[in-house]
XYZ file of C-alpha atoms in Angstrom:
394
model
C 28.404 196.543 253.975
C 30.799 194.244 252.256
C 33.054 197.392 251.362
C 32.951 198.469 254.988
C 34.107 195.082 255.981
C 37.226 195.591 253.884
C 36.292 193.493 250.819
C 36.382 194.845 247.324
C 33.196 194.229 245.971
C 31.243 194.181 242.700
C 27.615 194.765 241.976
C 25.514 193.912 238.764
C 21.937 195.384 238.805
C 19.333 197.114 236.699
C 21.269 200.259 237.238
C 24.615 199.135 235.749
C 27.737 197.331 236.949
C 29.852 198.816 240.116
C 33.179 197.708 241.298
C 34.153 199.052 244.675
C 31.416 201.734 244.488
C 32.184 202.999 241.167
C 29.854 202.541 238.021
C 31.790 200.850 235.463
C 28.877 200.414 232.992
C 25.422 201.906 232.735
C 22.421 199.906 231.851
C 20.318 197.056 232.768
C 22.832 194.450 233.821
C 20.540 192.254 236.104
C 21.165 189.194 233.968
C 23.840 186.851 233.019
C 25.997 189.151 231.222
C 26.245 191.358 234.129
C 26.872 188.618 236.773
C 29.642 187.215 234.481
C 31.237 190.638 234.010
C 31.581 191.139 237.909
C 32.800 187.744 238.574
C 35.463 188.189 235.761
C 36.708 191.222 237.474
C 40.215 190.242 238.915
C 40.061 192.692 241.778
C 36.586 191.857 243.141
C 36.557 189.662 246.305
C 32.627 189.692 246.887
C 30.026 189.769 244.406
C 26.407 190.923 244.675
C 24.291 189.674 241.731
C 20.819 191.103 240.975
C 19.261 188.405 239.288
C 16.002 189.429 237.490
C 13.433 186.844 236.344
C 13.812 187.729 232.529
C 17.558 186.626 232.748
C 16.809 183.383 234.555
C 13.893 182.673 232.194
C 16.130 183.421 229.187
C 19.345 182.123 230.054
C 19.462 180.806 233.608
C 21.905 181.157 236.766
C 25.559 182.112 236.322
C 26.913 181.504 239.729
C 27.408 178.496 241.804
C 28.035 177.840 245.438
C 26.862 181.332 246.584
C 27.152 182.064 250.236
C 23.793 183.836 250.293
C 20.636 183.874 248.075
C 17.935 186.499 249.081
C 14.370 186.920 247.564
C 12.555 190.085 248.677
C 9.169 189.477 247.426
C 6.923 188.280 244.842
C 4.484 190.753 243.230
C 2.240 190.655 240.291
C 4.290 191.613 237.262
C 5.548 190.482 233.882
C 2.592 188.113 233.502
C 2.175 186.512 230.098
C 5.795 186.088 229.276
C 7.777 182.763 229.085
C 4.595 180.852 230.383
C 4.683 182.664 233.518
C 0.857 183.733 234.372
C 0.553 183.753 238.092
C 2.091 184.566 241.284
C 3.086 180.886 241.966
C 4.803 180.930 238.629
C 6.787 184.040 239.289
C 7.777 182.723 242.725
C 9.106 179.474 241.203
C 11.144 181.576 238.870
C 12.739 183.981 241.347
C 13.523 180.979 243.874
C 15.698 179.597 241.327
C 18.355 181.497 243.038
C 18.164 179.139 245.991
C 19.731 176.495 243.710
C 22.956 178.469 243.423
C 23.702 178.044 247.187
C 26.784 176.334 248.625
C 25.782 173.360 250.589
C 26.281 175.454 253.733
C 24.811 178.789 252.257
C 21.890 180.917 253.609
C 18.670 181.622 251.839
C 17.134 184.778 253.115
C 13.349 185.198 252.551
C 10.647 187.811 253.423
C 8.393 186.525 256.269
C 5.861 189.096 255.141
C 5.479 187.433 251.811
C 2.843 184.468 252.068
C 4.114 182.745 248.766
C 7.624 182.690 250.159
C 6.601 181.498 253.635
C 4.585 178.807 252.099
C 7.301 177.498 249.479
C 10.085 177.864 252.174
C 9.971 173.983 253.529
C 10.561 173.006 250.059
C 13.627 175.001 249.256
C 16.092 174.238 252.181
C 16.471 173.038 255.828
C 15.062 175.447 258.590
C 18.415 176.104 259.892
C 19.637 177.236 256.553
C 17.006 179.901 256.022
C 17.182 183.389 257.501
C 14.138 185.631 257.584
C 13.257 189.400 257.664
C 10.226 191.329 257.837
C 8.917 194.812 258.917
C 7.811 193.247 262.405
C 10.511 191.575 264.147
C 8.317 189.195 265.847
C 7.087 187.837 262.584
C 10.447 187.296 261.270
C 11.641 185.755 264.662
C 8.456 183.452 264.657
C 9.859 181.752 261.424
C 13.241 180.774 262.889
C 16.365 181.759 265.024
C 17.995 183.868 262.402
C 15.940 186.991 261.831
C 15.677 190.768 261.307
C 12.888 193.209 261.668
C 11.618 196.417 263.397
C 10.770 196.368 267.119
C 9.855 199.460 269.084
C 11.255 201.629 266.074
C 14.542 200.016 265.896
C 16.008 197.295 263.643
C 16.681 194.147 265.537
C 18.958 191.429 264.293
C 18.786 187.866 266.018
C 21.636 185.561 265.190
C 23.903 183.121 267.137
C 21.133 183.070 269.843
C 22.058 186.781 270.472
C 20.117 189.889 269.461
C 21.811 192.954 268.172
C 20.313 196.490 268.107
C 21.178 198.055 264.681
C 19.706 201.427 265.348
C 16.591 203.656 265.028
C 14.878 202.740 261.803
C 13.941 206.559 261.427
C 17.298 207.645 261.548
C 18.735 205.590 258.615
C 18.575 207.659 255.456
C 17.175 205.016 253.106
C 14.031 204.929 255.206
C 13.106 208.551 254.612
C 12.354 209.200 258.059
C 10.721 205.906 258.502
C 7.934 206.496 255.632
C 9.687 204.153 252.961
C 8.299 200.891 254.310
C 9.632 198.696 251.284
C 13.135 200.170 251.870
C 12.872 199.141 255.597
C 12.084 195.665 254.567
C 15.120 195.874 251.936
C 17.508 197.240 254.917
C 16.246 194.172 257.095
C 16.931 191.722 254.378
C 20.368 193.322 253.594
C 21.343 193.296 257.436
C 20.493 189.451 257.843
C 22.125 188.526 254.508
C 25.308 190.686 255.397
C 25.527 188.848 259.013
C 25.339 185.577 257.238
C 28.442 186.765 255.203
C 30.398 187.184 258.334
C 29.896 190.972 258.757
C 29.870 192.136 262.131
C 26.655 193.656 263.698
C 28.660 196.846 264.508
C 29.612 197.302 260.687
C 26.007 196.909 259.657
C 24.763 199.429 262.107
C 27.335 201.985 261.131
C 26.566 201.527 257.299
C 22.781 201.813 257.838
C 23.360 205.010 259.898
C 24.991 206.927 256.770
C 23.999 204.852 253.533
C 21.504 206.906 251.397
C 22.642 210.172 252.597
C 24.399 211.034 249.469
C 22.511 210.441 246.105
C 25.610 208.540 244.885
C 24.919 205.774 247.237
C 21.735 204.346 245.834
C 21.277 206.142 242.216
C 17.894 206.054 240.825
C 16.322 204.861 243.810
C 14.239 206.907 246.247
C 16.517 210.019 245.645
C 15.143 213.167 247.334
C 15.826 216.711 246.425
C 14.691 219.856 248.066
C 14.708 222.704 245.383
C 14.020 225.737 247.450
C 10.395 225.574 247.948
C 9.711 222.375 245.847
C 10.323 218.707 246.762
C 11.283 216.203 243.881
C 11.350 212.219 244.608
C 12.942 210.194 242.024
C 12.590 206.379 241.897
C 12.765 203.316 239.630
C 9.186 202.210 240.727
C 8.371 200.292 237.370
C 5.076 198.379 238.359
C 1.913 198.878 240.188
C 3.264 197.488 243.566
C 6.496 199.571 243.340
C 4.569 202.785 242.361
C 2.004 202.208 245.291
C 5.167 202.207 247.743
C 6.668 205.351 246.153
C 3.362 207.083 246.588
C 3.086 206.173 250.119
C 6.508 207.845 250.743
C 5.399 210.781 248.638
C 2.272 211.314 251.017
C 4.473 211.388 254.063
C 6.622 214.021 252.396
C 3.792 216.255 250.940
C 3.309 219.555 252.243
C 0.291 221.906 251.593
C 0.982 222.014 247.836
C -0.057 219.990 244.642
C 1.270 216.595 243.592
C 2.388 215.997 240.263
C 3.577 212.501 238.723
C 5.211 211.465 235.489
C 3.946 207.943 234.368
C 4.872 205.292 232.011
C 5.647 201.480 231.474
C 7.514 199.208 229.582
C 5.807 197.952 226.388
C 5.923 194.190 227.284
C 3.241 194.629 229.883
C -0.281 193.457 229.499
C -3.098 195.851 229.310
C -4.334 194.687 232.782
C -0.992 195.694 234.190
C -1.193 199.028 232.597
C -4.622 199.629 234.022
C -3.356 198.379 237.553
C -0.770 201.026 237.261
C -2.996 203.861 236.345
C -5.442 202.877 239.119
C -2.693 203.294 241.600
C -1.600 206.691 240.297
C -5.238 207.987 240.220
C -5.644 206.743 243.876
C -3.114 209.114 244.963
C -5.276 212.048 243.648
C -2.317 213.889 241.788
C -3.037 217.249 240.335
C -1.251 216.567 237.176
C 0.258 213.520 235.545
C 2.672 213.647 232.480
C 2.316 210.427 230.387
C 5.689 209.288 228.904
C 7.500 206.539 227.121
C 10.331 204.663 228.528
C 12.974 204.971 225.546
C 15.820 202.768 224.665
C 14.907 199.078 224.747
C 11.834 199.522 226.845
C 9.317 200.075 223.957
C 9.425 196.232 223.654
C 6.846 195.606 220.795
C 4.696 198.547 221.252
C 4.916 201.764 219.094
C 6.207 204.950 220.640
C 3.411 206.722 222.384
C 1.108 203.643 222.679
C 1.628 202.971 226.190
C 1.142 206.641 227.009
C -1.978 206.828 225.061
C -3.483 203.680 226.898
C -2.652 205.215 230.426
C -4.096 208.541 229.411
C -7.389 206.912 228.171
C -7.473 204.798 231.397
C -7.032 208.030 233.650
C -9.590 209.881 231.809
C -11.969 207.206 232.257
C -11.217 207.142 235.983
C -12.333 210.786 236.037
C -9.146 212.865 235.623
C -9.389 215.886 233.396
C -7.741 216.081 230.051
C -5.984 219.285 230.885
C -4.277 217.324 233.910
C -2.909 214.703 231.507
C -0.270 216.213 229.215
C 1.818 213.769 226.922
C 5.415 214.205 226.922
C 7.049 211.080 225.676
C 10.864 211.901 226.599
C 11.462 211.213 230.560
C 13.661 214.213 230.992
C 11.708 216.660 228.993
C 8.630 215.509 231.041
C 10.526 216.274 234.231
C 11.524 219.738 233.176
C 7.856 220.525 232.279
C 6.921 219.199 235.626
C 9.497 221.652 237.114
C 8.280 224.447 235.106
C 4.844 223.926 236.276
C 5.680 223.518 240.057
C 4.792 226.151 242.498
C 5.976 226.626 246.203
C 4.918 223.687 248.339
C 4.420 221.297 245.504
C 5.854 217.778 245.374
C 6.969 215.978 242.138
C 7.168 212.194 242.051
C 9.414 211.202 239.229
C 9.681 207.463 238.314
C 12.402 207.595 235.656
C 13.660 204.411 234.088
C 15.724 204.665 230.977
C 19.300 205.093 232.151
C 20.550 207.743 229.913
C 17.642 210.021 230.516
C 17.717 209.461 234.225
C 21.406 210.586 234.191
C 20.123 213.854 232.445
C 17.335 214.272 235.091
C 19.638 213.695 238.054
C 22.053 216.242 236.605
C 19.210 218.952 236.170
C 18.003 218.270 239.854
C 21.798 218.399 241.165
C 22.124 221.744 239.226
C 19.057 223.295 240.410
C 19.654 222.352 244.036
C 23.275 223.782 243.902
C 22.016 227.181 242.209
C 19.568 227.684 244.830
C 16.533 227.467 242.153
C 12.954 228.215 243.362
C 9.737 227.662 241.764
C 8.811 230.060 238.922
C 12.486 230.739 237.938
C 13.822 229.963 234.652
C 15.197 226.468 234.097
C 18.252 225.444 232.409
C 17.861 224.158 228.708
C 18.663 220.502 227.809
C 20.899 220.588 225.064
C 22.623 217.854 222.664
C 24.092 214.633 224.223
C 22.094 215.185 227.362
C 24.052 218.099 228.559
C 22.766 221.192 230.430
C 23.066 224.713 230.046
C 23.493 226.815 233.399
C 20.432 227.733 235.116
C 19.439 231.426 235.134
C 20.551 233.139 238.319
C 18.033 234.155 240.738
C 16.494 237.689 240.217
């Protein structure tokens, strides 16, 4: 939206550093290093800085005098680190971003999150808070600046006016309206964009197209139709995120089987790992590949330890051992799932380690371009993350 408004924008995030839509560095840059790097780019006129709780706790905030600070939600995750043991603790960490606001800046909050609604009065004056929600009426009840869904359309209220931003189901990021968490994200982005001076017409135009190309939102809710097999790739990295992803998957599912690759970072508690497994088994998958998240994500656990714990939990929940193969490499686990797939199947692929995700995306793109169908030979993964060409269809 900032770019469509005519500003050269920079973005720091868990998916890398981006300037004017181009990735300049890959990796997790959701902390102060990423924020500083973007802010120091001489060409950047507007900066969007993802500020993860880990960076806030370790090194604090980078920015001052921000025009907008946005908190999407507070979900159970990362408990036990840095003295954080509850949702209330986590909310206080996330809401540190409100302290970066300029005196006339706007705080954007999720009206569907009871913790944020409860804490809002202590954060800012009501006129400086803008709200978003799945239901427009819920957001509007909190204040005059609001965004949400009414009658299947995204509605923005600001300056005592209402603006129709378009049919939600037609916005690519919503996956025909099934991705409820992305609908909430879109509403938050829209109200934040308006607070930055972006016209409603520009916001609506961007929402009507953004997400139609894989490069728009890399690693987040990307969909492939591979002949007769569907694949869904996302960053879902905790029980709450996986629940949302599997809800989208159920909306996409045809008559075939469901497969999932599953892993977690090593710094999660056993309770959090069990919660992830519970969400997975509730979706009734036909097969789950257990994996590591490589790179820096082992975080104190041995390779294979998380996969073994998840497998034991899934076995205890009633899944068959034959349905729970272990393949620690995320890209190879994806390849095995594709080799297993039959016509009509749906593969849900939460892939996290950036280098392996790039390999998976390259594989899926190559299969789609080649017209690959279930049962055909797959390209081999070779050194340095490259791909051999897929075998032509017989």
